[in-house]
PDB file of N, CA and C in Angstrom:
ATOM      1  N   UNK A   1      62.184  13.845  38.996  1.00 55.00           N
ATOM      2  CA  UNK A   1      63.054  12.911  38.370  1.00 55.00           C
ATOM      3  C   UNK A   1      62.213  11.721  37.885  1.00 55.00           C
ATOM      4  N   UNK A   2      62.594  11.242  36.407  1.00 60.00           N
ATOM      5  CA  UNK A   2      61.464   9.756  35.862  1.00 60.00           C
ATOM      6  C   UNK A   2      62.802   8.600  36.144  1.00 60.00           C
ATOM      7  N   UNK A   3      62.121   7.641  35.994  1.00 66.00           N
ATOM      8  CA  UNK A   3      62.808   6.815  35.786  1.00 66.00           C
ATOM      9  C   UNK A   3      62.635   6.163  34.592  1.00 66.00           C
ATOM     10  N   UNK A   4      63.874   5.539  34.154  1.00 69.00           N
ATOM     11  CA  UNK A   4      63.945   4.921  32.582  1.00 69.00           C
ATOM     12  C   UNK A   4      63.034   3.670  32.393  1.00 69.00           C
ATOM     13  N   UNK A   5      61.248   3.353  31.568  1.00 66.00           N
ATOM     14  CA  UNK A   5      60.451   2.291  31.481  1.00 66.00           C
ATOM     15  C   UNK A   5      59.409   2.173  32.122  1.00 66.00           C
ATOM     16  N   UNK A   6      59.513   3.923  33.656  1.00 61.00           N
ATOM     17  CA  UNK A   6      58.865   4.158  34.022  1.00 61.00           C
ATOM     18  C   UNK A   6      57.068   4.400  33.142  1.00 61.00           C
ATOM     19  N   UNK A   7      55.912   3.842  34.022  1.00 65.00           N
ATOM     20  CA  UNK A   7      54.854   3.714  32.733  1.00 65.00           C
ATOM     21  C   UNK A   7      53.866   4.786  33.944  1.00 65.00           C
ATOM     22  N   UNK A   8      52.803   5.274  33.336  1.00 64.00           N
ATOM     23  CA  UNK A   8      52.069   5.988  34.430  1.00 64.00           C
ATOM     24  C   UNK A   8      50.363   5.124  33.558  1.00 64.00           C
ATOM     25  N   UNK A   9      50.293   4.826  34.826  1.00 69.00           N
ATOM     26  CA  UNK A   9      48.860   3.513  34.600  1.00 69.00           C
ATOM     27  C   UNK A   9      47.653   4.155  34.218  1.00 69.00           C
ATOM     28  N   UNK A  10      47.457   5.218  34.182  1.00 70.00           N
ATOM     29  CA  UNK A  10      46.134   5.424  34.049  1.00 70.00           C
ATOM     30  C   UNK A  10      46.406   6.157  32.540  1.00 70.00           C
ATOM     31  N   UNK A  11      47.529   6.147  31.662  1.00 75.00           N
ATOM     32  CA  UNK A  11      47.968   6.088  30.528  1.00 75.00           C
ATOM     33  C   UNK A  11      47.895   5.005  29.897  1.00 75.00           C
ATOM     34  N   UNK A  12      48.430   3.584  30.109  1.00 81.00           N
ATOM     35  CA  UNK A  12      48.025   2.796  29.681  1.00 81.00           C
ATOM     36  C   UNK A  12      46.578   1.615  29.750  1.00 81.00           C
ATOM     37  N   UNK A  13      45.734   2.447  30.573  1.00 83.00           N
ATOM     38  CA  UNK A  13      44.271   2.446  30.686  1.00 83.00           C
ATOM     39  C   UNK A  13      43.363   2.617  30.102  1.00 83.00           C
ATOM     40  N   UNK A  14      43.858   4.277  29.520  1.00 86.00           N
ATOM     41  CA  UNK A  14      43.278   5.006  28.641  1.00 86.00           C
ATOM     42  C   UNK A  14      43.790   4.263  27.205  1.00 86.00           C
ATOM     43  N   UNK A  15      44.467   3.712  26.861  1.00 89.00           N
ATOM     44  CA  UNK A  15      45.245   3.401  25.255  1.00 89.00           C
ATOM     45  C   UNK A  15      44.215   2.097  25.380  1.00 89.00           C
ATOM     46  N   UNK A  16      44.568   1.001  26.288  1.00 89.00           N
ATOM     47  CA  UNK A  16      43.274  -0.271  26.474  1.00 89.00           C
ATOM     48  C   UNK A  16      41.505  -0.039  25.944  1.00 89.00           C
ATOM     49  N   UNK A  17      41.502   1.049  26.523  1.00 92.00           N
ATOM     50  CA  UNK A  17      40.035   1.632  26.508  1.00 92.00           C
ATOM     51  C   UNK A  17      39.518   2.011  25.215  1.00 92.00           C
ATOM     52  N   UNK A  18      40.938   2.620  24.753  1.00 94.00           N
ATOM     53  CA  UNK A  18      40.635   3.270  23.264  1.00 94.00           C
ATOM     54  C   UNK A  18      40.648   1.831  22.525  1.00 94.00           C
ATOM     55  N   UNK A  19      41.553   0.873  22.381  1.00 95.00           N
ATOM     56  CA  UNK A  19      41.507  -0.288  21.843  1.00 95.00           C
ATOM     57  C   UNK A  19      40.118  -0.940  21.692  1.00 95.00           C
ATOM     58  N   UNK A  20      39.694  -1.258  22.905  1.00 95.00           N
ATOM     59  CA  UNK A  20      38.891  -1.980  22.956  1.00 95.00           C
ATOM     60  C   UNK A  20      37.451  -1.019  22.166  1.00 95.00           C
ATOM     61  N   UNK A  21      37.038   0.207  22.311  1.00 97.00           N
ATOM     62  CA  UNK A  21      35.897   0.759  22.090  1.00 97.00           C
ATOM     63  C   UNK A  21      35.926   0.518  20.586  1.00 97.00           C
ATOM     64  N   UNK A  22      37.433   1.064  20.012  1.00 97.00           N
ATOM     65  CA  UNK A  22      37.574   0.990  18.520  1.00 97.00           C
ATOM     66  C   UNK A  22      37.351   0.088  18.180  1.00 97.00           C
ATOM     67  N   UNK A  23      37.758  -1.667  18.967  1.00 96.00           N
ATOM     68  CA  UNK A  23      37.042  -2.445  18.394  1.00 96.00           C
ATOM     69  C   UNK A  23      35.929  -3.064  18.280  1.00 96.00           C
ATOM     70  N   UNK A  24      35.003  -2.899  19.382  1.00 97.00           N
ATOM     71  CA  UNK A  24      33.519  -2.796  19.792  1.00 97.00           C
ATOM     72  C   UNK A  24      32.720  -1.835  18.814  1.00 97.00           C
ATOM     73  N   UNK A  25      33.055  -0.860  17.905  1.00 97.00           N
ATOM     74  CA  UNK A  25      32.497  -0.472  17.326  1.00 97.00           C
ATOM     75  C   UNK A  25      32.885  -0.988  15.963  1.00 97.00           C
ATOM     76  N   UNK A  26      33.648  -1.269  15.594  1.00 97.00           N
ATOM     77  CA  UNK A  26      33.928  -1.761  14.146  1.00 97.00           C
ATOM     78  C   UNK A  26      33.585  -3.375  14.129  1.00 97.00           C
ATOM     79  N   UNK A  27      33.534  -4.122  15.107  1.00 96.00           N
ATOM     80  CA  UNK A  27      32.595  -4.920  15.060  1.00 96.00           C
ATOM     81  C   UNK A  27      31.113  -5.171  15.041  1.00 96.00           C
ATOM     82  N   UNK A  28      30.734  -4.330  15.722  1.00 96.00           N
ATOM     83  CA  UNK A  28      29.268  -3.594  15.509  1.00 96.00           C
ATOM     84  C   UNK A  28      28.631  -3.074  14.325  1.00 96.00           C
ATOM     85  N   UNK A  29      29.762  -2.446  13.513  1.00 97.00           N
ATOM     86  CA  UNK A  29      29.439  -2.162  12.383  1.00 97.00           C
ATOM     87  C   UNK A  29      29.337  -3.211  11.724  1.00 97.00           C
ATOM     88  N   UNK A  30      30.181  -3.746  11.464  1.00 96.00           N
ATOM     89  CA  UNK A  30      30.327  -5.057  10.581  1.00 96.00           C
ATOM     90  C   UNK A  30      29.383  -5.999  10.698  1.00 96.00           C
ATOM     91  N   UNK A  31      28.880  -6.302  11.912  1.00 96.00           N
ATOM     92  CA  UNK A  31      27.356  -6.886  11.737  1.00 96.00           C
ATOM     93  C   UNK A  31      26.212  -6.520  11.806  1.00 96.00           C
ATOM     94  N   UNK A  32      26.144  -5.042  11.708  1.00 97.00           N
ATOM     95  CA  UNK A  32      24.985  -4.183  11.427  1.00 97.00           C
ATOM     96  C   UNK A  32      25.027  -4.516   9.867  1.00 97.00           C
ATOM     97  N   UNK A  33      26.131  -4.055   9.132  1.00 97.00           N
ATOM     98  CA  UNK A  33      26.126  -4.014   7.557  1.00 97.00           C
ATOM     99  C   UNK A  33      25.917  -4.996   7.185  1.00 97.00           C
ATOM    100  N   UNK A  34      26.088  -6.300   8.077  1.00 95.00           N
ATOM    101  CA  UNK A  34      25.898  -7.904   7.550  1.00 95.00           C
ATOM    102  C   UNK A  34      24.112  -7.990   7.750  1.00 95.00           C
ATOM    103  N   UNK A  35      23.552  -7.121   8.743  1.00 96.00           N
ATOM    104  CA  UNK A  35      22.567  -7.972   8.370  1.00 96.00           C
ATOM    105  C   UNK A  35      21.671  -6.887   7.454  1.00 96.00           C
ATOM    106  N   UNK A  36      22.648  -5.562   7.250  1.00 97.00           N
ATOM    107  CA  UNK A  36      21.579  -4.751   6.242  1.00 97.00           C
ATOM    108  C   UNK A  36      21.367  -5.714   4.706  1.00 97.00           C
ATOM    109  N   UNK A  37      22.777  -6.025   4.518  1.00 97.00           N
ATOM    110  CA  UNK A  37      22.874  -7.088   3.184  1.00 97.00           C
ATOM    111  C   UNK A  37      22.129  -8.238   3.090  1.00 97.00           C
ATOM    112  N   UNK A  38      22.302  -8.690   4.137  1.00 96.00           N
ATOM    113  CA  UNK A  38      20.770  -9.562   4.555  1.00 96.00           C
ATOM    114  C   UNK A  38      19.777  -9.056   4.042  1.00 96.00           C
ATOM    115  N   UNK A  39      19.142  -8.474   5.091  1.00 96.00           N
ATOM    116  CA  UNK A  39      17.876  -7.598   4.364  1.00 96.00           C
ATOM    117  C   UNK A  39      17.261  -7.532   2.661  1.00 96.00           C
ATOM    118  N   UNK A  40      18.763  -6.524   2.112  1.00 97.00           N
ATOM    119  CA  UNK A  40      18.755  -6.380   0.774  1.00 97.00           C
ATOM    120  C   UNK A  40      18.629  -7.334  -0.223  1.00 97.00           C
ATOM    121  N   UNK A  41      19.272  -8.414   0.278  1.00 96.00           N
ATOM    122  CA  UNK A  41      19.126  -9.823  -0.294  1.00 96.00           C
ATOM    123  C   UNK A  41      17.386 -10.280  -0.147  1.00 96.00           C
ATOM    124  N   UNK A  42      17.232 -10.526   0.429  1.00 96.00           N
ATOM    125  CA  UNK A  42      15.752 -10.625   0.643  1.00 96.00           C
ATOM    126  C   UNK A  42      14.659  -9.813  -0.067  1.00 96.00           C
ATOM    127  N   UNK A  43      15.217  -8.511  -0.163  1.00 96.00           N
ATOM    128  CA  UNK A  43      13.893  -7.724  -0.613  1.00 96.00           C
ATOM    129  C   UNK A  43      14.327  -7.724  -2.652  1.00 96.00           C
ATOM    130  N   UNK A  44      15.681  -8.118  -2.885  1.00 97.00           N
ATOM    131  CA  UNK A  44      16.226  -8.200  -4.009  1.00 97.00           C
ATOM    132  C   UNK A  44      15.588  -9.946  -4.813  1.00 97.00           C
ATOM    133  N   UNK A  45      15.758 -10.979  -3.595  1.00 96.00           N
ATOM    134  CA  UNK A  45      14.740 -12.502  -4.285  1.00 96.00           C
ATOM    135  C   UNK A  45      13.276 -12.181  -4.274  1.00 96.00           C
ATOM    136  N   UNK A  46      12.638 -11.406  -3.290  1.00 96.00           N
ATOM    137  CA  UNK A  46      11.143 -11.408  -3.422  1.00 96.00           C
ATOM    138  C   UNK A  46      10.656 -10.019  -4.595  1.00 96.00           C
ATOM    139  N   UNK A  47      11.600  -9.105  -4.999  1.00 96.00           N
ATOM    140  CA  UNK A  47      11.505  -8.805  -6.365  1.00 96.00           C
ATOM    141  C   UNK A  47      11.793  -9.773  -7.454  1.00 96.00           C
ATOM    142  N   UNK A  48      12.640 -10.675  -7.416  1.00 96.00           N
ATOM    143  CA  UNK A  48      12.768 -11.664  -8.704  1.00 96.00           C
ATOM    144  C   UNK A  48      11.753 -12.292  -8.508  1.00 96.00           C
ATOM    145  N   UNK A  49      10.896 -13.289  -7.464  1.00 96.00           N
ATOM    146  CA  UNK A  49      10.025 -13.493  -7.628  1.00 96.00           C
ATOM    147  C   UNK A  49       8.454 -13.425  -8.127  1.00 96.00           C
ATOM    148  N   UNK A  50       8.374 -11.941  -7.539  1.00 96.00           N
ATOM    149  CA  UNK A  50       7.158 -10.983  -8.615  1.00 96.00           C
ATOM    150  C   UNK A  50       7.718 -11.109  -9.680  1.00 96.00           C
ATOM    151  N   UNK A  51       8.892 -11.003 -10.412  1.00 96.00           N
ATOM    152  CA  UNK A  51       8.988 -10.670 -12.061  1.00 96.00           C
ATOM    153  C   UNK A  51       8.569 -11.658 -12.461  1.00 96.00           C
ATOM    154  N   UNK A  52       9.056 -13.237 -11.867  1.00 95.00           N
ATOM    155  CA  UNK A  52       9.267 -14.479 -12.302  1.00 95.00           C
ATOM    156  C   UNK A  52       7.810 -14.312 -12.669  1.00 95.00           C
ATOM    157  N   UNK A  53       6.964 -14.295 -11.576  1.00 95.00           N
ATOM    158  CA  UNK A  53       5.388 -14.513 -11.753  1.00 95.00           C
ATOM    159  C   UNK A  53       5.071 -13.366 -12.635  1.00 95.00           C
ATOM    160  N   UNK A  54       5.241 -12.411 -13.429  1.00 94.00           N
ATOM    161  CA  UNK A  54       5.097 -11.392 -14.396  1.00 94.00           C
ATOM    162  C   UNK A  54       5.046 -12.340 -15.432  1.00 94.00           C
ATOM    163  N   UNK A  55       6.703 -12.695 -15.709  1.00 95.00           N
ATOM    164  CA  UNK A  55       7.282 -13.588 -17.088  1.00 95.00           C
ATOM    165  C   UNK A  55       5.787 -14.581 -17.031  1.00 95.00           C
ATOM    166  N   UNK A  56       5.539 -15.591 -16.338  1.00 95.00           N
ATOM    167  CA  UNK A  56       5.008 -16.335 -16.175  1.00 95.00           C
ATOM    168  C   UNK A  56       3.339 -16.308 -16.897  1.00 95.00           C
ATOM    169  N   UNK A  57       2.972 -15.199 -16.323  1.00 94.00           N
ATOM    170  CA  UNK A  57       1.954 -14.595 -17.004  1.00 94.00           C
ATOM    171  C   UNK A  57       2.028 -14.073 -18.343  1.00 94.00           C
ATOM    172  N   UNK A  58       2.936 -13.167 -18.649  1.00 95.00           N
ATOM    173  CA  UNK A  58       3.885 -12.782 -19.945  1.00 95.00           C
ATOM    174  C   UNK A  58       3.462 -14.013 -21.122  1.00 95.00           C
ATOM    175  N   UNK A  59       4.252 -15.104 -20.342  1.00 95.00           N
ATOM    176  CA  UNK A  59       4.498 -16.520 -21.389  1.00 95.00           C
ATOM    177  C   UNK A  59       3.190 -16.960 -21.513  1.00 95.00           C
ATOM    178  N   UNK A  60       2.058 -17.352 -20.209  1.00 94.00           N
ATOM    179  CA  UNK A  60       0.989 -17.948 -21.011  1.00 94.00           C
ATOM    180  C   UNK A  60      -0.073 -17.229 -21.641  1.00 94.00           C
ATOM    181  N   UNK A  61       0.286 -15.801 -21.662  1.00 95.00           N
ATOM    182  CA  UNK A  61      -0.563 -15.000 -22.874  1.00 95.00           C
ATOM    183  C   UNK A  61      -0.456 -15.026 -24.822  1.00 95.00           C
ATOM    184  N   UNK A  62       1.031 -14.867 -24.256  1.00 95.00           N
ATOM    185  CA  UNK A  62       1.748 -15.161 -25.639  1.00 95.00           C
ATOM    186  C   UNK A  62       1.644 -16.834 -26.031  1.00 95.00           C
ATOM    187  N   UNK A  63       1.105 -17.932 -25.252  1.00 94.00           N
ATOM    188  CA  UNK A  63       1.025 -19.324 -24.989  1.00 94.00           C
ATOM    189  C   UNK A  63      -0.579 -19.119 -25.981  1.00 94.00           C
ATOM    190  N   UNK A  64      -1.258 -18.380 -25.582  1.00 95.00           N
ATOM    191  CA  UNK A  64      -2.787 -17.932 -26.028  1.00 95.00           C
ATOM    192  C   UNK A  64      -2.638 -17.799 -27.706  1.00 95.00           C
ATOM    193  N   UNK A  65      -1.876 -16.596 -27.730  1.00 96.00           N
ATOM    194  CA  UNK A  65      -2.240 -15.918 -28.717  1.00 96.00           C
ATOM    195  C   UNK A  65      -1.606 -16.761 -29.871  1.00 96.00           C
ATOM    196  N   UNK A  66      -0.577 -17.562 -29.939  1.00 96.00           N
ATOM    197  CA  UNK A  66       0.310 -18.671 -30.423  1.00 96.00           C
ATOM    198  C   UNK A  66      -0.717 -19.309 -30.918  1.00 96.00           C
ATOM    199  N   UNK A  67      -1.780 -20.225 -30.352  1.00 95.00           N
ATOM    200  CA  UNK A  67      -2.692 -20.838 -30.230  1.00 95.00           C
ATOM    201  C   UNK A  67      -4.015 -20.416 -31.372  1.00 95.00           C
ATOM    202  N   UNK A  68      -4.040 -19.149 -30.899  1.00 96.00           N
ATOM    203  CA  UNK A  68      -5.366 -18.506 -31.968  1.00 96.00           C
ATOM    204  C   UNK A  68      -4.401 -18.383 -33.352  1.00 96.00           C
ATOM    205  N   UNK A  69      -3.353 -18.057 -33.300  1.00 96.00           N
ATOM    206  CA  UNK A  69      -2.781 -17.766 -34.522  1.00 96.00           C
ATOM    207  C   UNK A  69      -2.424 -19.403 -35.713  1.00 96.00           C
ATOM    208  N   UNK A  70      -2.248 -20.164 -34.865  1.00 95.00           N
ATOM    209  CA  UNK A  70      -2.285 -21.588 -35.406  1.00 95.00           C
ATOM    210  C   UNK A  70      -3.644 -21.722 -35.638  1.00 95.00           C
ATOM    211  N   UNK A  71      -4.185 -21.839 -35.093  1.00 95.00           N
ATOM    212  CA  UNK A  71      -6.212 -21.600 -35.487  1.00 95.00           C
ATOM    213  C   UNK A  71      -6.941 -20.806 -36.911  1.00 95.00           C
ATOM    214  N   UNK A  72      -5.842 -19.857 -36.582  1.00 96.00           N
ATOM    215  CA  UNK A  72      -6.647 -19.146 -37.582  1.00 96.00           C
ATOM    216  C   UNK A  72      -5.477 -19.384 -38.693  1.00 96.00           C
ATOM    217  N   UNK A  73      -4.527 -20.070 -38.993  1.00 95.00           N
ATOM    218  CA  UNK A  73      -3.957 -20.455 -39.808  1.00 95.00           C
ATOM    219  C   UNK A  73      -4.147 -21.616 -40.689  1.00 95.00           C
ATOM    220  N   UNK A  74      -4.946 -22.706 -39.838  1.00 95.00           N
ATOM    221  CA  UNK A  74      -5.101 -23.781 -40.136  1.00 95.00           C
ATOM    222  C   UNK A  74      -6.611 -22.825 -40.803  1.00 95.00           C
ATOM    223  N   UNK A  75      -7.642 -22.492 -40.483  1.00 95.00           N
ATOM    224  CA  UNK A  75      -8.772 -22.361 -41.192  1.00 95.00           C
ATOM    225  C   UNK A  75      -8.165 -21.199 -42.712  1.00 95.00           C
ATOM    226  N   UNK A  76      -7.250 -20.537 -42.593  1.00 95.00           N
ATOM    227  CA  UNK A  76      -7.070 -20.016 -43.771  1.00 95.00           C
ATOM    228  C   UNK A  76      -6.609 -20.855 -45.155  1.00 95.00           C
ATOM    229  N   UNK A  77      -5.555 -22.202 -44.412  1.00 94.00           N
ATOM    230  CA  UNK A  77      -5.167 -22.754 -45.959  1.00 94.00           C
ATOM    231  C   UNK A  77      -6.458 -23.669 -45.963  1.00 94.00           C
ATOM    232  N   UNK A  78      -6.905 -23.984 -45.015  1.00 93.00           N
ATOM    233  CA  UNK A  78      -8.333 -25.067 -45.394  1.00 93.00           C
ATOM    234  C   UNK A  78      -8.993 -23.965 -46.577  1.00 93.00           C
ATOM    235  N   UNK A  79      -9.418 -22.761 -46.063  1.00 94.00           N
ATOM    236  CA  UNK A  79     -10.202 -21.988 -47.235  1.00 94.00           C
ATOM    237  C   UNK A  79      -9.150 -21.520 -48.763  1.00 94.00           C
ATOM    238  N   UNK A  80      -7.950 -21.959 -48.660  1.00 93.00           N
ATOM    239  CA  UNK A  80      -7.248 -21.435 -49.851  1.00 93.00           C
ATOM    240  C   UNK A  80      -7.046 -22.753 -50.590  1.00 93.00           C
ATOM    241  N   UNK A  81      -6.781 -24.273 -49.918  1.00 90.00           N
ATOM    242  CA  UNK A  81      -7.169 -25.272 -50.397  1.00 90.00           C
ATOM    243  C   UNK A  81      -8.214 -25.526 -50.864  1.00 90.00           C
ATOM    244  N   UNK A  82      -9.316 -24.965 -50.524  1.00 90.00           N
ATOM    245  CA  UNK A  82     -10.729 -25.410 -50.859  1.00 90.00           C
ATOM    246  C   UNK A  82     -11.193 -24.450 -52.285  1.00 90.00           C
ATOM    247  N   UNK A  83     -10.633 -22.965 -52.118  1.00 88.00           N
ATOM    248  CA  UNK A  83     -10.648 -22.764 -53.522  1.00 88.00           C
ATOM    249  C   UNK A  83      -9.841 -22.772 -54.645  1.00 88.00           C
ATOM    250  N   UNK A  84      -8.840 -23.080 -54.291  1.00 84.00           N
ATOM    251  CA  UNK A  84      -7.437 -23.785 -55.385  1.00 84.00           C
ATOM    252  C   UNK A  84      -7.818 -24.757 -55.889  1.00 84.00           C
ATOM    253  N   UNK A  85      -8.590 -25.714 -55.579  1.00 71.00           N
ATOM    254  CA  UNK A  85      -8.930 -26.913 -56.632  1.00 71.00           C
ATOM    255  C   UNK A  85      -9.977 -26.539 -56.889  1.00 71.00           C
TER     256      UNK A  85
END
């Protein structure tokens, strides 16, 4: 014979247990994945950084060649001035 509200404890032990693990692990996860994004973040700025220093290099080549090309511009109208008159 049960009785009516009757609870059997090592039933509601087991449901606690399950609670709690389910949430011990999905918290676990959640800051495992927090600090993988971490991580990713990190290895994602110290790639922008190499590029930055790429561009950087990039710009003062093209900074160069800018330079010779004004050079050798200025000596061409000097020589097209010089035989035009």
């Amino acid at each position: 014979m049960s009785y009516l509200g009757a609870k059997v404890a090592w039933v509601d032990a087991a449901v606690w247990t399950a609670i709690g693990l389910l949430a011990a692990t999905s918290l676990g996860s959640l800051f495992h994945l927090g600090s993988r994004m971490d991580a990713l973040g990190a290895r994602i700025d110290a790639l922008a950084a190499r590029m930055d220093a790429g561009f950087a290099r990039v710009d003062a080549r093209f900074d160069t060649v800018d330079t010779r090309l004004d050079a050798l511009g200025a000596r061409l109208d000097a020589h097209v001035d010089r035989h035009a008159s």
